[in-house]
PDB file of C-alpha atoms in Angstrom:
ATOM      1  CA  MET A   1      -0.026   0.005  -0.017  1.00 72.00           C
ATOM      2  CA  SER A   2       2.807   2.426   0.794  1.00 74.00           C
ATOM      3  CA  ALA A   3       4.371   1.786  -2.576  1.00 78.00           C
ATOM      4  CA  LEU A   4       1.127   2.590  -4.316  1.00 75.00           C
ATOM      5  CA  GLU A   5       0.819   5.770  -2.237  1.00 74.00           C
ATOM      6  CA  GLU A   6       4.276   6.764  -3.378  1.00 75.00           C
ATOM      7  CA  PHE A   7       3.370   6.089  -7.012  1.00 72.00           C
ATOM      8  CA  GLN A   8       0.205   8.109  -6.481  1.00 73.00           C
ATOM      9  CA  SER A   9       2.311  11.250  -6.152  1.00 75.00           C
ATOM     10  CA  SER A  10       4.469  10.369  -9.145  1.00 72.00           C
ATOM     11  CA  HIS A  11       5.156  12.934 -11.837  1.00 76.00           C
ATOM     12  CA  ASN A  12       4.188  10.438 -14.531  1.00 80.00           C
ATOM     13  CA  LYS A  13       0.490  10.978 -15.080  1.00 81.00           C
ATOM     14  CA  GLY A  14      -0.275   7.418 -16.235  1.00 84.00           C
ATOM     15  CA  THR A  15       1.543   5.829 -13.237  1.00 80.00           C
ATOM     16  CA  SER A  16      -0.219   8.195 -10.869  1.00 83.00           C
ATOM     17  CA  GLN A  17      -3.658   7.448 -12.287  1.00 85.00           C
ATOM     18  CA  GLN A  18      -3.115   3.663 -12.188  1.00 86.00           C
ATOM     19  CA  ALA A  19      -1.914   3.918  -8.610  1.00 84.00           C
ATOM     20  CA  VAL A  20      -4.970   5.834  -7.636  1.00 85.00           C
ATOM     21  CA  GLN A  21      -7.286   3.339  -9.379  1.00 87.00           C
ATOM     22  CA  ILE A  22      -5.574   0.392  -7.712  1.00 85.00           C
ATOM     23  CA  LEU A  23      -5.635   1.995  -4.283  1.00 84.00           C
ATOM     24  CA  ASN A  24      -9.366   2.840  -4.671  1.00 82.00           C
ATOM     25  CA  THR A  25     -10.066  -0.764  -5.613  1.00 82.00           C
ATOM     26  CA  LEU A  26      -8.095  -2.181  -2.725  1.00 85.00           C
ATOM     27  CA  ARG A  27      -9.967   0.090  -0.373  1.00 84.00           C
ATOM     28  CA  SER A  28     -13.436  -0.647  -1.819  1.00 84.00           C
ATOM     29  CA  SER A  29     -15.860  -2.715   0.204  1.00 84.00           C
ATOM     30  CA  ASP A  30     -16.902  -4.871  -2.764  1.00 85.00           C
ATOM     31  CA  PHE A  31     -13.327  -5.961  -3.488  1.00 88.00           C
ATOM     32  CA  VAL A  32     -12.397  -6.656   0.137  1.00 89.00           C
ATOM     33  CA  MET A  33     -15.641  -8.512   0.834  1.00 89.00           C
ATOM     34  CA  CYS A  34     -15.103 -10.707  -2.219  1.00 90.00           C
ATOM     35  CA  LEU A  35     -11.522 -11.421  -1.108  1.00 92.00           C
ATOM     36  CA  VAL A  36     -12.714 -12.489   2.346  1.00 92.00           C
ATOM     37  CA  ILE A  37     -15.395 -14.721   0.903  1.00 90.00           C
ATOM     38  CA  ILE A  38     -13.048 -16.271  -1.622  1.00 92.00           C
ATOM     39  CA  GLN A  39     -10.565 -16.887   1.148  1.00 93.00           C
ATOM     40  CA  LYS A  40     -13.225 -18.723   3.143  1.00 90.00           C
ATOM     41  CA  VAL A  41     -14.340 -20.843   0.195  1.00 88.00           C
ATOM     42  CA  MET A  42     -10.820 -21.700  -0.895  1.00 90.00           C
ATOM     43  CA  SER A  43      -9.961 -22.820   2.643  1.00 90.00           C
ATOM     44  CA  TYR A  44     -12.519 -25.616   2.194  1.00 87.00           C
ATOM     45  CA  THR A  45     -11.038 -26.661  -1.179  1.00 89.00           C
ATOM     46  CA  LEU A  46      -7.442 -27.010  -0.020  1.00 87.00           C
ATOM     47  CA  SER A  47      -7.634 -30.725   0.725  1.00 83.00           C
ATOM     48  CA  LEU A  48      -9.278 -31.357  -2.632  1.00 86.00           C
ATOM     49  CA  LEU A  49      -6.609 -29.334  -4.376  1.00 87.00           C
ATOM     50  CA  LYS A  50      -3.892 -31.406  -2.769  1.00 85.00           C
ATOM     51  CA  GLN A  51      -5.679 -34.689  -3.584  1.00 84.00           C
ATOM     52  CA  LEU A  52      -6.088 -33.728  -7.271  1.00 85.00           C
ATOM     53  CA  GLN A  53      -2.441 -32.684  -7.623  1.00 87.00           C
ATOM     54  CA  ALA A  54      -1.161 -35.979  -6.169  1.00 84.00           C
ATOM     55  CA  VAL A  55       0.830 -38.236  -8.531  1.00 85.00           C
ATOM     56  CA  ASN A  56      -1.331 -41.290  -7.957  1.00 86.00           C
ATOM     57  CA  THR A  57      -4.798 -39.819  -7.801  1.00 82.00           C
ATOM     58  CA  ASP A  58      -7.677 -42.245  -7.200  1.00 83.00           C
ATOM     59  CA  LEU A  59     -10.893 -41.080  -8.810  1.00 82.00           C
ATOM     60  CA  ILE A  60     -13.130 -42.491  -6.068  1.00 84.00           C
ATOM     61  CA  THR A  61     -11.033 -40.746  -3.332  1.00 82.00           C
ATOM     62  CA  ALA A  62     -11.161 -37.499  -5.279  1.00 83.00           C
ATOM     63  CA  PHE A  63     -15.024 -37.712  -5.480  1.00 83.00           C
ATOM     64  CA  ARG A  64     -15.054 -38.217  -1.683  1.00 83.00           C
ATOM     65  CA  HIS A  65     -13.017 -35.077  -1.314  1.00 83.00           C
ATOM     66  CA  VAL A  66     -15.458 -33.232  -3.542  1.00 87.00           C
ATOM     67  CA  ASP A  67     -18.252 -34.228  -1.175  1.00 84.00           C
ATOM     68  CA  ASP A  68     -16.097 -33.078   1.738  1.00 85.00           C
ATOM     69  CA  VAL A  69     -15.958 -29.636   0.088  1.00 88.00           C
ATOM     70  CA  ILE A  70     -19.622 -29.410  -0.957  1.00 90.00           C
ATOM     71  CA  ASN A  71     -21.185 -30.491   2.362  1.00 88.00           C
ATOM     72  CA  PRO A  72     -19.666 -27.732   4.566  1.00 86.00           C
ATOM     73  CA  LEU A  73     -20.349 -25.117   1.929  1.00 86.00           C
ATOM     74  CA  GLN A  74     -23.989 -26.219   1.693  1.00 88.00           C
ATOM     75  CA  LEU A  75     -24.206 -25.968   5.482  1.00 85.00           C
ATOM     76  CA  LEU A  76     -22.848 -22.373   5.364  1.00 83.00           C
ATOM     77  CA  ILE A  77     -25.429 -21.438   2.726  1.00 82.00           C
ATOM     78  CA  ASN A  78     -28.444 -23.235   4.136  1.00 83.00           C
ATOM     79  CA  LYS A  79     -27.956 -22.835   7.905  1.00 78.00           C
ATOM     80  CA  PRO A  80     -29.556 -19.527   8.826  1.00 66.00           C
ATOM     81  CA  ASP A  81     -28.523 -19.439  12.450  1.00 68.00           C
ATOM     82  CA  ASN A  82     -24.752 -19.374  11.950  1.00 69.00           C
ATOM     83  CA  ASN A  83     -22.866 -16.127  12.392  1.00 81.00           C
ATOM     84  CA  GLU A  84     -20.535 -16.718   9.487  1.00 82.00           C
ATOM     85  CA  TYR A  85     -21.733 -13.712   7.505  1.00 81.00           C
ATOM     86  CA  VAL A  86     -21.207 -11.413  10.522  1.00 83.00           C
ATOM     87  CA  ASN A  87     -17.709 -12.913  10.974  1.00 86.00           C
ATOM     88  CA  LEU A  88     -16.914 -12.267   7.308  1.00 86.00           C
ATOM     89  CA  CYS A  89     -18.104  -8.692   7.594  1.00 86.00           C
ATOM     90  CA  GLN A  90     -16.021  -8.116  10.748  1.00 89.00           C
ATOM     91  CA  GLU A  91     -12.933  -9.534   8.937  1.00 90.00           C
ATOM     92  CA  ALA A  92     -13.595  -7.280   5.976  1.00 89.00           C
ATOM     93  CA  LYS A  93     -14.049  -4.241   8.255  1.00 89.00           C
ATOM     94  CA  VAL A  94     -10.716  -4.899   9.977  1.00 90.00           C
ATOM     95  CA  LEU A  95      -8.951  -5.244   6.606  1.00 89.00           C
ATOM     96  CA  LEU A  96     -10.516  -2.058   5.337  1.00 87.00           C
ATOM     97  CA  GLU A  97      -9.667  -0.071   8.458  1.00 87.00           C
ATOM     98  CA  GLU A  98      -6.072  -1.221   8.327  1.00 88.00           C
ATOM     99  CA  ASN A  99      -5.783   0.049   4.787  1.00 82.00           C
ATOM    100  CA  GLY A 100      -7.734   3.269   5.018  1.00 81.00           C
ATOM    101  CA  GLY A 101     -11.094   2.053   3.726  1.00 81.00           C
ATOM    102  CA  VAL A 102     -14.625   1.993   5.173  1.00 82.00           C
ATOM    103  CA  LEU A 103     -17.086  -0.928   5.086  1.00 83.00           C
ATOM    104  CA  ARG A 104     -19.991   0.100   2.830  1.00 79.00           C
ATOM    105  CA  MET A 105     -23.089  -1.642   1.637  1.00 75.00           C
ATOM    106  CA  PRO A 106     -24.755  -0.950  -1.724  1.00 64.00           C
ATOM    107  CA  ARG A 107     -27.809   1.315  -1.420  1.00 65.00           C
ATOM    108  CA  ILE A 108     -30.845  -0.899  -1.935  1.00 67.00           C
ATOM    109  CA  VAL A 109     -34.097   0.573  -3.186  1.00 67.00           C
ATOM    110  CA  GLY A 110     -37.412  -0.970  -4.260  1.00 67.00           C
ATOM    111  CA  LYS A 111     -36.860  -0.338  -7.988  1.00 69.00           C
ATOM    112  CA  GLN A 112     -33.273  -0.365  -9.261  1.00 62.00           C
ATOM    113  CA  GLN A 113     -32.970   2.034 -12.134  1.00 67.00           C
ATOM    114  CA  ASN A 114     -29.257   2.826 -12.072  1.00 63.00           C
ATOM    115  CA  ARG A 115     -28.015  -0.748 -12.329  1.00 59.00           C
ATOM    116  CA  TYR A 116     -25.746  -1.680 -15.253  1.00 57.00           C
ATOM    117  CA  ASP A 117     -28.204  -4.270 -16.571  1.00 53.00           C
ATOM    118  CA  SER A 118     -31.373  -2.267 -15.973  1.00 45.00           C
ATOM    119  CA  VAL A 119     -33.884  -2.399 -18.823  1.00 48.00           C
ATOM    120  CA  HIS A 120     -35.181   1.042 -17.879  1.00 48.00           C
ATOM    121  CA  ASN A 121     -31.983   2.901 -18.663  1.00 46.00           C
ATOM    122  CA  THR A 122     -31.299   1.740 -22.193  1.00 49.00           C
ATOM    123  CA  THR A 123     -32.384   3.503 -25.322  1.00 54.00           C
ATOM    124  CA  ASP A 124     -33.209   0.229 -27.116  1.00 51.00           C
ATOM    125  CA  GLY A 125     -35.075  -1.477 -24.214  1.00 50.00           C
ATOM    126  CA  LYS A 126     -32.428  -4.252 -23.972  1.00 49.00           C
ATOM    127  CA  ARG A 127     -30.309  -5.009 -20.920  1.00 49.00           C
ATOM    128  CA  GLY A 128     -26.902  -3.373 -20.724  1.00 47.00           C
ATOM    129  CA  ALA A 129     -25.608  -0.076 -21.818  1.00 46.00           C
ATOM    130  CA  GLY A 130     -26.884   1.105 -25.201  1.00 45.00           C
ATOM    131  CA  PRO A 131     -24.607   2.655 -27.802  1.00 46.00           C
ATOM    132  CA  GLY A 132     -23.040   5.821 -26.435  1.00 47.00           C
ATOM    133  CA  GLU A 133     -24.589   5.396 -22.999  1.00 48.00           C
ATOM    134  CA  ASN A 134     -22.546   6.141 -19.924  1.00 46.00           C
ATOM    135  CA  ARG A 135     -24.634   5.302 -16.933  1.00 45.00           C
ATOM    136  CA  PRO A 136     -23.474   5.660 -13.337  1.00 46.00           C
ATOM    137  CA  GLY A 137     -23.162   2.589 -11.167  1.00 44.00           C
ATOM    138  CA  PRO A 138     -24.982   1.929  -7.904  1.00 43.00           C
ATOM    139  CA  THR A 139     -24.733   4.472  -5.139  1.00 42.00           C
ATOM    140  CA  TYR A 140     -23.058   3.303  -1.943  1.00 42.00           C
ATOM    141  CA  ALA A 141     -23.827   4.391   1.559  1.00 44.00           C
ATOM    142  CA  ALA A 142     -21.602   3.915   4.555  1.00 46.00           C
ATOM    143  CA  VAL A 143     -22.912   1.376   7.084  1.00 47.00           C
ATOM    144  CA  GLU A 144     -21.875   0.505  10.587  1.00 51.00           C
ATOM    145  CA  LEU A 145     -21.044  -3.041  11.395  1.00 52.00           C
ATOM    146  CA  SER A 146     -23.802  -3.019  14.037  1.00 57.00           C
ATOM    147  CA  GLU A 147     -26.322  -2.546  11.166  1.00 57.00           C
ATOM    148  CA  VAL A 148     -24.887  -5.568   9.362  1.00 55.00           C
ATOM    149  CA  GLU A 149     -25.059  -7.603  12.573  1.00 57.00           C
ATOM    150  CA  ALA A 150     -28.630  -6.521  13.176  1.00 59.00           C
ATOM    151  CA  ALA A 151     -29.603  -7.479   9.571  1.00 57.00           C
ATOM    152  CA  GLY A 152     -27.872 -10.868  10.006  1.00 56.00           C
ATOM    153  CA  ALA A 153     -29.751 -11.441  13.328  1.00 56.00           C
ATOM    154  CA  ARG A 154     -33.092 -10.635  11.676  1.00 57.00           C
ATOM    155  CA  VAL A 155     -32.437 -13.111   8.871  1.00 52.00           C
ATOM    156  CA  ALA A 156     -31.303 -15.757  11.346  1.00 54.00           C
ATOM    157  CA  ALA A 157     -34.447 -15.209  13.422  1.00 56.00           C
ATOM    158  CA  GLY A 158     -36.595 -15.514  10.340  1.00 52.00           C
ATOM    159  CA  SER A 159     -37.796 -11.868  10.543  1.00 51.00           C
ATOM    160  CA  GLY A 160     -35.797 -10.616   7.637  1.00 48.00           C
ATOM    161  CA  PRO A 161     -37.282  -9.071   4.537  1.00 48.00           C
ATOM    162  CA  ASP A 162     -39.856 -11.090   2.622  1.00 47.00           C
ATOM    163  CA  ARG A 163     -37.804 -12.483  -0.268  1.00 48.00           C
ATOM    164  CA  SER A 164     -40.899 -13.531  -2.232  1.00 50.00           C
ATOM    165  CA  ASP A 165     -41.692  -9.848  -2.902  1.00 47.00           C
ATOM    166  CA  PRO A 166     -39.487  -8.869  -5.887  1.00 47.00           C
ATOM    167  CA  ARG A 167     -39.327  -5.262  -4.635  1.00 46.00           C
ATOM    168  CA  ARG A 168     -37.622  -6.496  -1.453  1.00 45.00           C
ATOM    169  CA  ARG A 169     -34.861  -8.535  -2.946  1.00 45.00           C
ATOM    170  CA  SER A 170     -31.425  -7.087  -2.510  1.00 47.00           C
ATOM    171  CA  ALA A 171     -29.148  -6.542  -5.414  1.00 47.00           C
ATOM    172  CA  PRO A 172     -25.963  -8.621  -5.618  1.00 47.00           C
ATOM    173  CA  LEU A 173     -22.630  -6.891  -4.960  1.00 45.00           C
ATOM    174  CA  ARG A 174     -20.779  -6.019  -8.126  1.00 47.00           C
ATOM    175  CA  ILE A 175     -17.091  -5.779  -8.756  1.00 47.00           C
ATOM    176  CA  ARG A 176     -16.313  -2.918 -11.071  1.00 47.00           C
ATOM    177  CA  ALA A 177     -13.450  -3.356 -13.506  1.00 45.00           C
ATOM    178  CA  LEU A 178     -10.748  -0.703 -13.730  1.00 43.00           C
TER     179      LEU A 178
END
């Protein structure tokens, strides 16, 4: 991070711009949250990775290792009373604070009109940006970890938002390319 901060004040305009873009990405909530989630998922696949890279790999044993990866991941997804989401958010918050970022959640509204794939914002009625269109991405609002914990507790208790109502569904996090 310190090297990027030094490059940020470089006299070379291209180097400076790239350093700013990389720093902004490294300090963005979307990127850090994805890194934390990927780290968690990959920790479950480590034994499978080692098994598949072995010289004498047995196909039946490899399939058992696949089940050993799928089962814990399914438990994480389907078990509403675990605090794994809150733990991942706390880990992301710590990483962001260490590197000068702030944990943010995407702003969620009933009708998403400023999404990249929104039908409402294109000139031709199709999804995605139309020719010559330059639409803004979603707006982000800062959120305290206590709000994330409270939302996780409501979902765990079954009192979260009604997911059957399409207006209440939350939008997925998006990673924006540089």
